[in-house]
Protein backbone atom coordinates (compact mmCIF):
# COMPACT_ATOMS: atom_id res chain seq x y z
CA UNK A 1 0.00 0.00 0.00
CA UNK A 2 2.85 2.42 0.79
CA UNK A 3 4.14 2.16 -2.78
CA UNK A 4 0.90 3.55 -4.17
CA UNK A 5 0.64 6.52 -1.79
CA UNK A 6 2.96 8.84 -3.77
CA UNK A 7 0.93 8.10 -6.91
CA UNK A 8 -2.34 8.91 -5.17
CA UNK A 9 -0.90 11.97 -3.46
CA UNK A 10 0.39 13.47 -6.72
CA UNK A 11 -2.79 12.63 -8.60
CA UNK A 12 -4.87 14.40 -5.95
CA UNK A 13 -2.94 17.69 -6.00
CA UNK A 14 -5.40 20.42 -7.01
CA UNK A 15 -4.44 21.76 -10.43
CA UNK A 16 -2.74 18.60 -11.69
CA UNK A 17 -4.65 17.03 -14.54
CA UNK A 18 -3.72 14.02 -16.62
CA UNK A 19 -1.43 15.87 -19.05
CA UNK A 20 0.52 17.67 -16.32
CA UNK A 21 0.71 14.46 -14.26
CA UNK A 22 2.28 12.71 -17.25
CA UNK A 23 4.65 15.63 -17.90
CA UNK A 24 5.82 15.59 -14.27
CA UNK A 25 6.44 11.84 -14.37
CA UNK A 26 8.35 12.22 -17.63
CA UNK A 27 10.56 14.86 -16.03
CA UNK A 28 11.11 13.30 -12.60
CA UNK A 29 10.60 9.57 -13.33
CA UNK A 30 8.52 8.88 -10.20
CA UNK A 31 5.78 10.48 -8.12
CA UNK A 32 8.01 10.35 -5.05
CA UNK A 33 10.68 12.36 -6.87
CA UNK A 34 8.07 14.96 -7.83
CA UNK A 35 6.90 15.28 -4.23
CA UNK A 36 10.50 15.67 -3.01
CA UNK A 37 11.51 18.20 -5.69
CA UNK A 38 12.42 21.76 -4.84
CA UNK A 39 10.30 24.67 -6.02
CA UNK A 40 12.81 25.67 -8.74
CA UNK A 41 12.99 22.07 -9.95
CA UNK A 42 9.20 21.91 -10.20
CA UNK A 43 8.99 25.26 -11.98
CA UNK A 44 11.40 23.95 -14.63
CA UNK A 45 8.53 21.77 -15.89
CA UNK A 46 6.28 23.45 -18.46
CA UNK A 47 2.92 24.32 -16.93
CA UNK A 48 4.14 24.57 -13.32
CA UNK A 49 3.84 28.11 -11.99
CA UNK A 50 4.96 29.31 -8.57
CA UNK A 51 1.61 28.72 -6.86
CA UNK A 52 1.23 25.19 -8.21
CA UNK A 53 4.81 24.37 -7.21
CA UNK A 54 3.95 25.48 -3.67
CA UNK A 55 0.79 23.37 -3.72
CA UNK A 56 2.71 20.28 -4.87
CA UNK A 57 5.32 20.78 -2.15
CA UNK A 58 2.76 21.06 0.65
CA UNK A 59 0.07 18.61 -0.49
CA UNK A 60 -0.06 15.33 1.40
CA UNK A 61 -2.54 12.49 1.35
CA UNK A 62 -4.46 12.42 4.63
CA UNK A 63 -3.72 9.48 6.86
CA UNK A 64 -6.87 7.43 7.40
CA UNK A 65 -8.16 7.38 10.94
CA UNK A 66 -7.60 4.13 12.73
CA UNK A 67 -10.75 2.76 14.24
CA UNK A 68 -10.12 1.57 17.77
CA UNK A 69 -12.36 -0.83 19.54
XYZ file of N, CA and C in Angstrom:
207
model
N 0.821 -1.194 0.000
C 0.000 0.000 0.000
C 0.863 1.256 0.000
N 1.990 1.241 0.720
C 2.850 2.417 0.787
C 3.391 2.808 -0.579
N 3.596 1.850 -1.455
C 4.142 2.156 -2.784
C 3.166 2.961 -3.628
N 1.892 2.840 -3.375
C 0.899 3.550 -4.172
C 0.599 4.953 -3.631
N 0.956 5.229 -2.394
C 0.636 6.520 -1.788
C 1.215 7.722 -2.544
N 2.477 7.691 -2.993
C 2.961 8.842 -3.770
C 2.166 9.057 -5.057
N 1.744 7.986 -5.702
C 0.931 8.099 -6.913
C -0.397 8.789 -6.603
N -1.056 8.330 -5.553
C -2.340 8.913 -5.170
C -2.189 10.357 -4.703
N -1.140 10.614 -3.962
C -0.896 11.970 -3.463
C -0.720 12.933 -4.630
N 0.146 12.586 -5.576
C 0.389 13.466 -6.715
C -0.862 13.625 -7.562
N -1.581 12.572 -7.779
C -2.787 12.625 -8.604
C -3.862 13.502 -7.966
N -3.847 13.624 -6.651
C -4.867 14.401 -5.950
C -4.473 15.850 -5.677
N -3.337 16.284 -6.175
C -2.944 17.686 -6.005
C -3.884 18.546 -6.847
N -4.533 19.529 -6.237
C -5.404 20.416 -7.013
C -4.596 21.131 -8.100
N -5.112 21.099 -9.320
C -4.437 21.761 -10.432
C -3.614 20.834 -11.298
N -3.489 19.566 -10.893
C -2.735 18.601 -11.690
C -3.720 17.696 -12.415
N -3.810 17.892 -13.706
C -4.649 17.033 -14.537
C -3.808 15.923 -15.138
N -4.410 15.174 -16.034
C -3.716 14.024 -16.621
C -2.471 14.421 -17.412
N -2.572 15.478 -18.216
C -1.433 15.872 -19.048
C -0.264 16.355 -18.183
N -0.549 17.158 -17.182
C 0.517 17.667 -16.317
C 1.095 16.549 -15.460
N 0.256 15.640 -15.020
C 0.712 14.463 -14.264
C 1.724 13.687 -15.100
N 1.392 13.452 -16.355
C 2.279 12.706 -17.252
C 3.571 13.485 -17.505
N 3.468 14.798 -17.671
C 4.647 15.629 -17.900
C 5.582 15.592 -16.684
N 5.012 15.660 -15.485
C 5.824 15.591 -14.265
C 6.535 14.248 -14.147
N 5.822 13.165 -14.438
C 6.444 11.840 -14.366
C 7.538 11.689 -15.411
N 7.328 12.270 -16.593
C 8.354 12.223 -17.627
C 9.616 12.976 -17.218
N 9.426 14.038 -16.464
C 10.561 14.861 -16.034
C 11.284 14.262 -14.829
N 10.532 13.761 -13.863
C 11.115 13.303 -12.599
C 11.213 11.780 -12.463
N 10.563 11.043 -13.315
C 10.604 9.568 -13.331
C 9.743 8.865 -12.283
N 9.375 9.527 -11.190
C 8.521 8.877 -10.200
C 7.729 9.927 -9.431
N 6.555 9.546 -8.929
C 5.776 10.483 -8.118
C 6.531 10.915 -6.859
N 7.264 10.013 -6.262
C 8.012 10.346 -5.051
C 9.039 11.439 -5.347
N 9.699 11.339 -6.491
C 10.685 12.359 -6.868
C 10.015 13.713 -7.086
N 8.813 13.708 -7.647
C 8.066 14.961 -7.830
C 7.775 15.583 -6.474
N 7.282 14.782 -5.546
C 6.905 15.284 -4.226
C 8.103 15.769 -3.413
N 9.289 15.276 -3.730
C 10.503 15.672 -3.015
C 11.259 16.795 -3.725
N 10.805 17.195 -4.900
C 11.511 18.202 -5.692
C 11.421 19.580 -5.047
N 12.427 20.386 -5.314
C 12.420 21.763 -4.836
C 11.499 22.602 -5.721
N 11.159 23.770 -5.251
C 10.299 24.669 -6.021
C 10.934 25.011 -7.374
N 12.215 25.389 -7.424
C 12.815 25.674 -8.737
C 12.810 24.462 -9.679
N 13.026 23.283 -9.122
C 12.985 22.071 -9.952
C 11.593 21.871 -10.533
N 10.571 22.061 -9.728
C 9.197 21.911 -10.201
C 8.864 22.948 -11.258
N 9.301 24.187 -11.046
C 8.990 25.260 -11.979
C 9.729 25.113 -13.302
N 10.707 24.224 -13.376
C 11.403 23.950 -14.630
C 10.537 23.125 -15.580
N 9.451 22.573 -15.074
C 8.528 21.771 -15.886
C 7.483 22.716 -16.487
N 7.267 22.606 -17.772
C 6.276 23.447 -18.457
C 4.904 23.258 -17.818
N 4.255 24.372 -17.509
C 2.924 24.323 -16.928
C 2.898 24.426 -15.419
N 4.078 24.455 -14.781
C 4.136 24.569 -13.324
C 4.538 25.997 -12.965
N 3.580 26.747 -12.445
C 3.837 28.114 -11.988
C 4.178 28.075 -10.497
N 4.546 29.213 -9.959
C 4.964 29.313 -8.568
C 3.920 28.768 -7.594
N 2.669 29.162 -7.770
C 1.613 28.720 -6.862
C 1.392 27.223 -6.900
N 1.427 26.643 -8.088
C 1.234 25.194 -8.207
C 2.433 24.450 -7.629
N 3.623 24.984 -7.812
C 4.807 24.366 -7.208
C 4.664 24.341 -5.686
N 4.180 25.443 -5.118
C 3.950 25.475 -3.671
C 2.910 24.444 -3.246
N 1.847 24.332 -4.034
C 0.791 23.370 -3.722
C 1.324 21.945 -3.755
N 2.126 21.628 -4.763
C 2.714 20.284 -4.868
C 3.584 20.005 -3.650
N 4.381 20.979 -3.259
C 5.324 20.775 -2.151
C 4.632 20.617 -0.801
N 3.441 21.140 -0.654
C 2.759 21.058 0.652
C 1.630 20.035 0.697
N 1.206 19.531 -0.455
C 0.068 18.605 -0.487
C 0.487 17.224 0.013
N -0.290 16.692 0.889
C -0.059 15.333 1.397
C -1.388 14.602 1.466
N -1.341 13.314 1.232
C -2.537 12.487 1.345
C -2.857 12.319 2.821
N -4.104 12.588 3.205
C -4.459 12.417 4.625
C -4.288 10.971 5.062
N -3.846 10.812 6.283
C -3.717 9.485 6.864
C -5.090 9.055 7.361
N -5.545 7.869 6.948
C -6.868 7.432 7.400
C -6.884 7.235 8.921
N -7.997 7.577 9.503
C -8.156 7.383 10.943
C -8.227 5.896 11.247
N -7.583 5.522 12.310
C -7.603 4.134 12.728
C -8.756 3.958 13.699
N -9.628 3.023 13.368
C -10.755 2.760 14.245
C -10.300 1.863 15.384
N -10.519 2.342 16.585
C -10.116 1.567 17.767
C -11.359 1.020 18.441
N -11.231 -0.172 18.886
C -12.364 -0.826 19.543
C -12.196 -0.845 21.037
